Short mmCIF file of C-alpha atoms and ligand atoms in Angstrom, two decimals:
data_model
loop_
_atom_site.label_atom_id
_atom_site.label_comp_id
_atom_site.label_asym_id
_atom_site.label_seq_id
_atom_site.Cartn_x
_atom_site.Cartn_y
_atom_site.Cartn_z
CA MET A 614 12.30 12.45 -53.24
CA THR A 615 10.40 9.82 -51.29
CA MET A 616 9.03 7.02 -53.44
CA SER A 617 5.54 5.81 -52.00
CA ARG A 618 5.60 2.07 -51.95
CA ALA A 619 3.04 -0.62 -52.07
CA PRO A 620 2.16 -1.90 -48.50
CA VAL A 621 3.73 -5.52 -47.96
CA PRO A 622 1.08 -8.04 -47.86
CA ARG A 623 0.82 -9.58 -44.52
CA ALA A 624 -0.53 -13.09 -43.07
CA VAL A 625 -3.44 -12.13 -41.14
CA LEU A 626 -5.69 -14.66 -38.99
CA VAL A 627 -9.30 -13.63 -38.57
CA THR A 628 -10.91 -16.05 -36.00
CA GLY A 629 -14.75 -16.58 -36.34
CA ALA A 630 -14.85 -15.61 -39.98
CA SER A 631 -17.71 -17.98 -41.14
CA ARG A 632 -20.14 -15.25 -41.12
CA GLY A 633 -20.92 -11.46 -39.52
CA ILE A 634 -18.17 -9.33 -38.46
CA GLY A 635 -15.26 -11.83 -38.91
CA ARG A 636 -16.24 -12.40 -42.66
CA ALA A 637 -16.40 -8.43 -43.17
CA VAL A 638 -12.87 -8.15 -41.49
CA ALA A 639 -11.46 -10.81 -43.70
CA HIS A 640 -12.77 -9.22 -46.75
CA ALA A 641 -11.38 -5.73 -45.64
CA PHE A 642 -7.69 -7.47 -45.20
CA ALA A 643 -7.99 -9.36 -48.57
CA GLN A 644 -9.27 -6.26 -50.35
CA GLN A 645 -5.94 -4.30 -49.40
CA GLY A 646 -3.82 -7.07 -50.57
CA ASP A 647 -3.18 -9.07 -47.29
CA ARG A 648 -3.49 -12.99 -47.14
CA VAL A 649 -5.91 -14.31 -44.83
CA ALA A 650 -6.38 -17.39 -42.82
CA VAL A 651 -10.12 -17.46 -42.48
CA HIS A 652 -11.00 -19.33 -39.05
CA VAL A 653 -14.30 -21.19 -38.12
CA ARG A 654 -15.30 -23.73 -35.57
CA SER A 655 -17.66 -25.94 -37.22
CA ALA A 656 -19.18 -24.00 -40.23
CA VAL A 657 -16.82 -25.42 -42.65
CA ASP A 658 -19.17 -24.55 -45.71
CA GLU A 659 -19.70 -20.96 -44.71
CA GLY A 660 -16.02 -20.57 -44.15
CA ARG A 661 -15.42 -21.87 -47.61
CA GLU A 662 -18.06 -19.19 -48.78
CA THR A 663 -15.94 -16.77 -47.00
CA LEU A 664 -12.77 -17.97 -48.55
CA ALA A 665 -14.29 -17.80 -52.15
CA SER A 666 -15.52 -14.48 -51.51
CA LEU A 667 -12.15 -12.95 -50.75
CA PRO A 668 -10.38 -10.77 -53.57
CA GLY A 669 -6.81 -11.71 -54.34
CA THR A 670 -5.00 -15.21 -53.63
CA GLY A 671 -3.20 -17.23 -51.25
CA HIS A 672 -6.12 -17.46 -48.32
CA VAL A 673 -6.55 -20.39 -46.50
CA LEU A 674 -9.20 -21.85 -44.06
CA VAL A 675 -8.35 -23.15 -40.69
CA VAL A 676 -10.79 -25.02 -38.25
CA ALA A 677 -10.50 -25.02 -34.55
CA ASP A 678 -12.57 -25.04 -31.22
CA LEU A 679 -11.55 -22.20 -28.99
CA GLY A 680 -13.58 -24.06 -26.18
CA GLU A 681 -10.88 -26.74 -26.28
CA ALA A 682 -7.68 -25.41 -25.03
CA GLU A 683 -5.34 -27.49 -27.32
CA GLN A 684 -6.75 -26.43 -30.46
CA ALA A 685 -7.04 -22.66 -29.30
CA ALA A 686 -3.35 -22.80 -28.50
CA GLY A 687 -2.55 -24.65 -31.71
CA LEU A 688 -4.52 -22.56 -34.02
CA PRO A 689 -1.81 -19.82 -34.93
CA ALA A 690 0.65 -22.71 -35.79
CA ALA A 691 -1.99 -24.32 -37.81
CA ALA A 692 -2.60 -20.82 -39.69
CA GLU A 693 1.18 -20.45 -40.21
CA GLU A 694 1.57 -23.92 -41.70
CA ALA A 695 -1.32 -23.36 -43.95
CA LEU A 696 -0.28 -19.90 -45.07
CA GLY A 697 3.63 -20.74 -45.37
CA GLU A 698 4.55 -17.83 -43.16
CA PRO A 699 3.96 -16.63 -39.48
CA VAL A 700 0.81 -14.79 -38.60
CA ARG A 701 1.46 -11.08 -38.26
CA VAL A 702 -1.94 -9.71 -37.42
CA LEU A 703 -4.31 -11.49 -35.29
CA VAL A 704 -8.13 -10.27 -35.11
CA ASN A 705 -9.63 -12.03 -32.08
CA ASN A 706 -13.38 -12.11 -33.29
CA ALA A 707 -14.70 -15.53 -32.52
CA GLY A 708 -16.76 -15.76 -29.67
CA ILE A 709 -20.24 -16.91 -27.95
CA ALA A 710 -22.12 -13.81 -28.36
CA THR A 711 -25.72 -13.29 -26.78
CA GLY A 712 -28.66 -15.39 -27.62
CA ALA A 713 -32.04 -16.17 -26.17
CA ASP A 714 -31.02 -19.80 -25.12
CA LEU A 715 -27.95 -18.20 -23.29
CA ALA A 716 -29.78 -15.67 -21.36
CA HIS A 717 -29.19 -15.73 -17.57
CA PRO A 718 -30.68 -12.71 -15.86
CA PRO A 719 -29.43 -12.72 -12.23
CA ALA A 720 -32.71 -12.61 -10.50
CA THR A 721 -34.55 -15.52 -12.25
CA THR A 722 -31.62 -17.93 -13.33
CA ASP A 723 -30.84 -21.02 -10.88
CA THR A 724 -27.38 -21.65 -9.76
CA LEU A 725 -26.62 -24.24 -12.18
CA THR A 726 -27.65 -22.45 -15.18
CA TRP A 727 -25.83 -19.58 -13.95
CA GLN A 728 -22.49 -21.49 -13.57
CA ARG A 729 -22.85 -23.30 -16.94
CA HIS A 730 -23.21 -20.03 -18.67
CA TRP A 731 -20.44 -18.43 -16.64
CA GLU A 732 -18.32 -21.56 -17.75
CA THR A 733 -19.23 -21.42 -21.26
CA TYR A 734 -18.58 -17.78 -22.01
CA LEU A 735 -15.25 -17.72 -19.94
CA ARG A 736 -13.99 -20.94 -21.58
CA VAL A 737 -14.48 -19.80 -25.21
CA ASN A 738 -14.39 -15.79 -25.38
CA THR A 739 -11.90 -15.32 -22.63
CA LEU A 740 -9.52 -18.29 -22.22
CA GLY A 741 -9.74 -19.50 -25.75
CA THR A 742 -9.25 -16.16 -27.09
CA ALA A 743 -6.08 -15.66 -24.40
CA LEU A 744 -4.61 -19.06 -25.54
CA VAL A 745 -4.71 -18.04 -29.27
CA THR A 746 -3.26 -14.40 -28.36
CA HIS A 747 -0.65 -15.83 -26.29
CA ALA A 748 0.53 -18.54 -28.87
CA MET A 749 0.63 -15.80 -31.72
CA THR A 750 2.39 -13.16 -29.95
CA ARG A 751 4.97 -15.59 -28.34
CA ARG A 752 5.94 -16.82 -31.81
CA LEU A 753 6.57 -13.38 -33.19
CA VAL A 754 8.82 -12.55 -30.11
CA GLU A 755 10.64 -15.73 -30.59
CA LEU A 756 11.23 -14.56 -34.47
CA GLY A 757 11.92 -11.32 -33.37
CA LEU A 758 9.14 -9.69 -35.70
CA PRO A 759 6.71 -6.96 -35.23
CA GLY A 760 2.91 -7.84 -35.13
CA ARG A 761 -0.75 -6.61 -34.22
CA VAL A 762 -3.52 -7.87 -32.27
CA ILE A 763 -7.04 -6.46 -32.29
CA SER A 764 -9.89 -7.93 -30.33
CA ILE A 765 -13.44 -7.57 -30.92
CA GLY A 766 -14.83 -6.60 -27.19
CA THR A 767 -18.27 -5.03 -26.58
CA ARG A 768 -20.03 -1.88 -25.67
CA GLY A 769 -21.63 -4.13 -23.10
CA VAL A 770 -18.34 -3.83 -20.93
CA HIS A 771 -19.48 -0.37 -20.39
CA LYS A 772 -23.10 -0.29 -20.73
CA GLY A 773 -24.01 -3.50 -18.90
CA GLU A 774 -25.58 -6.59 -20.46
CA PRO A 775 -28.42 -7.49 -17.75
CA GLU A 776 -29.55 -10.42 -19.23
CA PHE A 777 -25.92 -11.56 -19.98
CA PRO A 778 -23.67 -10.68 -17.31
CA ALA A 779 -21.21 -13.57 -18.04
CA TYR A 780 -20.75 -12.42 -21.69
CA ALA A 781 -20.21 -9.03 -20.44
CA ALA A 782 -17.52 -10.33 -18.31
CA SER A 783 -15.83 -12.62 -20.53
CA LYS A 784 -15.22 -9.73 -23.08
CA ALA A 785 -14.27 -7.18 -20.16
CA ALA A 786 -11.44 -9.75 -19.48
CA LEU A 787 -10.50 -9.29 -23.13
CA HIS A 788 -10.28 -5.41 -22.91
CA ALA A 789 -8.31 -5.70 -19.86
CA MET A 790 -5.91 -8.48 -21.21
CA ASP A 791 -5.52 -6.25 -24.27
CA ALA A 792 -4.27 -3.29 -22.16
CA SER A 793 -1.82 -5.27 -20.33
CA LEU A 794 -0.16 -7.02 -23.38
CA ALA A 795 -0.17 -3.47 -25.17
CA VAL A 796 2.13 -2.48 -22.38
CA ALA A 797 4.03 -5.99 -22.28
CA LEU A 798 4.61 -6.33 -26.02
CA ALA A 799 5.28 -2.83 -27.04
CA PRO A 800 8.79 -3.51 -26.48
CA HIS A 801 8.88 -6.26 -29.02
CA ASP A 802 7.04 -3.88 -31.50
CA ILE A 803 3.68 -5.72 -31.06
CA ALA A 804 0.69 -3.23 -30.85
CA VAL A 805 -2.65 -4.41 -29.23
CA ALA A 806 -6.18 -2.89 -29.50
CA THR A 807 -9.77 -3.19 -28.71
CA VAL A 808 -12.90 -2.43 -30.42
CA ALA A 809 -16.11 -2.24 -28.37
CA PRO A 810 -18.97 -2.50 -31.03
CA GLY A 811 -22.76 -1.68 -30.14
CA PHE A 812 -25.27 -3.68 -31.77
CA ILE A 813 -24.15 -4.71 -35.39
CA GLU A 814 -26.07 -6.14 -38.04
CA THR A 815 -25.15 -9.59 -38.72
CA GLU A 816 -26.99 -12.78 -39.60
CA ARG A 817 -27.14 -13.84 -35.99
CA VAL A 818 -29.26 -10.83 -34.86
CA ALA A 819 -31.34 -10.50 -38.31
CA ASP A 820 -34.43 -12.03 -36.45
CA ARG A 821 -34.15 -9.71 -33.86
CA LEU A 822 -33.92 -6.78 -36.00
CA ASN A 823 -36.86 -7.70 -38.10
CA SER A 824 -39.11 -8.22 -34.95
CA PRO A 825 -41.11 -5.76 -33.11
CA ALA A 826 -38.07 -5.17 -30.89
CA GLY A 827 -36.27 -4.02 -33.91
CA ASP A 828 -37.25 -0.26 -33.66
CA GLU A 829 -36.14 0.07 -30.04
CA ILE A 830 -32.89 -1.29 -30.73
CA ARG A 831 -32.36 0.86 -34.05
CA ALA A 832 -33.54 4.00 -31.59
CA GLY A 833 -30.72 3.27 -29.23
CA SER A 834 -28.51 5.29 -31.50
CA PRO A 835 -29.21 8.81 -32.26
CA PHE A 836 -28.45 7.80 -36.02
CA GLY A 837 -31.56 5.65 -35.86
CA ARG A 838 -30.09 2.66 -37.00
CA VAL A 839 -27.52 -0.17 -35.93
CA GLY A 840 -24.06 -0.63 -36.99
CA ARG A 841 -22.78 -2.59 -40.19
CA PRO A 842 -20.16 -5.25 -40.12
CA GLU A 843 -18.15 -3.41 -42.54
CA GLU A 844 -18.01 -0.36 -40.28
CA VAL A 845 -16.26 -2.63 -37.70
CA ALA A 846 -14.04 -3.85 -40.27
CA SER A 847 -12.63 -0.51 -41.35
CA ALA A 848 -11.81 0.25 -37.96
CA VAL A 849 -9.94 -3.10 -37.26
CA LEU A 850 -7.96 -2.34 -40.61
CA TRP A 851 -7.00 1.14 -39.44
CA LEU A 852 -5.89 -0.17 -35.97
CA ALA A 853 -3.83 -2.74 -38.02
CA SER A 854 -2.27 -0.16 -40.20
CA PRO A 855 1.36 1.49 -39.57
CA GLU A 856 -0.26 4.82 -38.84
CA ALA A 857 -2.46 3.32 -36.00
CA VAL A 858 0.83 1.95 -33.79
CA TRP A 859 0.06 4.94 -31.31
CA ALA A 860 -3.33 3.71 -30.69
CA SER A 861 -1.75 0.53 -28.89
CA GLY A 862 -3.65 -0.02 -25.35
CA ALA A 863 -6.82 1.70 -26.78
CA THR A 864 -10.21 0.65 -26.81
CA LEU A 865 -12.34 2.22 -29.79
CA ASP A 866 -16.14 2.63 -29.24
CA LEU A 867 -17.97 1.79 -32.50
CA ASN A 868 -21.60 2.21 -31.38
CA GLY A 869 -23.25 5.38 -33.18
CA ALA A 870 -23.15 7.40 -30.15
CA SER A 871 -25.82 4.93 -28.52
CA HIS A 872 -23.43 4.78 -25.51
CA LEU A 873 -20.88 7.51 -24.50
CA ARG A 874 -18.22 7.13 -21.73
CA PRO A 875 -15.75 9.78 -20.61
N1 LIG B 1748 -23.20 -8.52 -33.69
C1 LIG B 1748 -23.15 -7.70 -32.65
O1 LIG B 1748 -24.13 -6.90 -32.53
C2 LIG B 1748 -21.86 -7.56 -31.92
C3 LIG B 1748 -21.85 -6.54 -30.98
C4 LIG B 1748 -20.68 -6.52 -30.29
C5 LIG B 1748 -19.69 -7.46 -30.19
N2 LIG B 1748 -19.91 -8.63 -31.08
C6 LIG B 1748 -18.93 -9.55 -31.09
O2 LIG B 1748 -18.27 -9.56 -32.41
C7 LIG B 1748 -17.83 -10.92 -32.74
C8 LIG B 1748 -18.75 -11.40 -34.02
O3 LIG B 1748 -20.03 -11.04 -33.95
P1 LIG B 1748 -21.07 -11.73 -34.87
O4 LIG B 1748 -22.40 -11.06 -34.64
O5 LIG B 1748 -20.50 -11.66 -36.32
O6 LIG B 1748 -21.11 -13.37 -34.29
P2 LIG B 1748 -21.45 -14.67 -35.18
O7 LIG B 1748 -22.35 -14.38 -36.41
O8 LIG B 1748 -22.18 -15.32 -33.93
O9 LIG B 1748 -20.13 -15.38 -35.30
C9 LIG B 1748 -19.46 -15.90 -34.56
C10 LIG B 1748 -18.24 -16.64 -34.81
O10 LIG B 1748 -17.47 -17.21 -33.88
C11 LIG B 1748 -17.41 -18.44 -34.11
N3 LIG B 1748 -17.26 -19.12 -33.04
C12 LIG B 1748 -18.23 -19.33 -31.99
N4 LIG B 1748 -17.88 -20.01 -31.08
C13 LIG B 1748 -16.71 -20.62 -31.36
C14 LIG B 1748 -15.80 -21.98 -30.58
N5 LIG B 1748 -15.99 -22.24 -29.55
N6 LIG B 1748 -14.52 -21.79 -31.48
C15 LIG B 1748 -14.25 -21.20 -32.40
N7 LIG B 1748 -14.88 -20.21 -32.95
C16 LIG B 1748 -16.18 -20.10 -32.43
C17 LIG B 1748 -18.39 -18.91 -35.05
O11 LIG B 1748 -17.91 -20.08 -35.73
P3 LIG B 1748 -18.80 -21.17 -36.22
O12 LIG B 1748 -19.71 -20.34 -37.25
O13 LIG B 1748 -18.01 -22.24 -37.19
O14 LIG B 1748 -19.32 -21.68 -35.00
C18 LIG B 1748 -18.65 -18.03 -35.84
O15 LIG B 1748 -17.76 -17.77 -36.99
C19 LIG B 1748 -18.21 -11.75 -31.61
O16 LIG B 1748 -17.15 -11.91 -30.65
C20 LIG B 1748 -19.58 -10.65 -30.72
O17 LIG B 1748 -19.24 -11.35 -29.41
C21 LIG B 1748 -21.03 -8.46 -31.85
#
């Protein structure tokens, strides 16, 4: 007879968990009994709110600017120190998303602005995330421990982001990095996957959803609405589960059928 055993709690690092998708992901892991390192860049008060809202015990707050290489590379060690054990699951959620002040449509953007936005997006979203991921996975390889990495990419990689080409490219690099790491790290029992959300209702985009543009955004999906942070969180939770190891290397579209690809 097989006895069902309660899952062993894991140490999970969720980057960018001050609000939005990151906060929902932190909540989902804590809800199933894992211990979460809640990461923020500067929104320490909001990070503390996330921390206080998590069910269970043993969660911690860690602060790092992923635009600073040393801080990004040092984040998994800081989380390990605070949690008292190595990070076994990394959720790469932190990033600079789209926002009016960062728009850079190619036809009307001057060279310097174009360069500045490319540097910003690539430095934080791509290089910062790559440094965190490298440090976390190297540590697991060194210790001979299995692990999971799940990155939050975007539908924009496949659909295009005409106002934010550098944002889409910075996330496309993550999709590609995850595919390569899935192959490279499978022999070490580390599975790597990506989710590609469409429009998700977070604090950051509340004003746009409440503006006249909101109806058009909702109409992008045949469900007539945008996604919810909890819907991204449940997919991430599944990708981090023992049942999902065979999804390593996959990119999971989470866009309410708003953009289908073969
Ligand atoms: N919402 C959507 O529609 C949507 C769709 C597709 C993909 N995504 C992706 O999903 C992720 C979360 O989206 P969201 O809407 O929840 O974003 P959000 O509300 O803007 O939250 C972004 C998080 O990233 C952190 N962050 C930003 N810059 C950072 C830096 N330089 N170093 C470290 N942390 C940094 C922020 O920390 P602080 O608060 O401390 O600054 C915050 O916790 C992003 O990667 C985004 O690109 C979102």
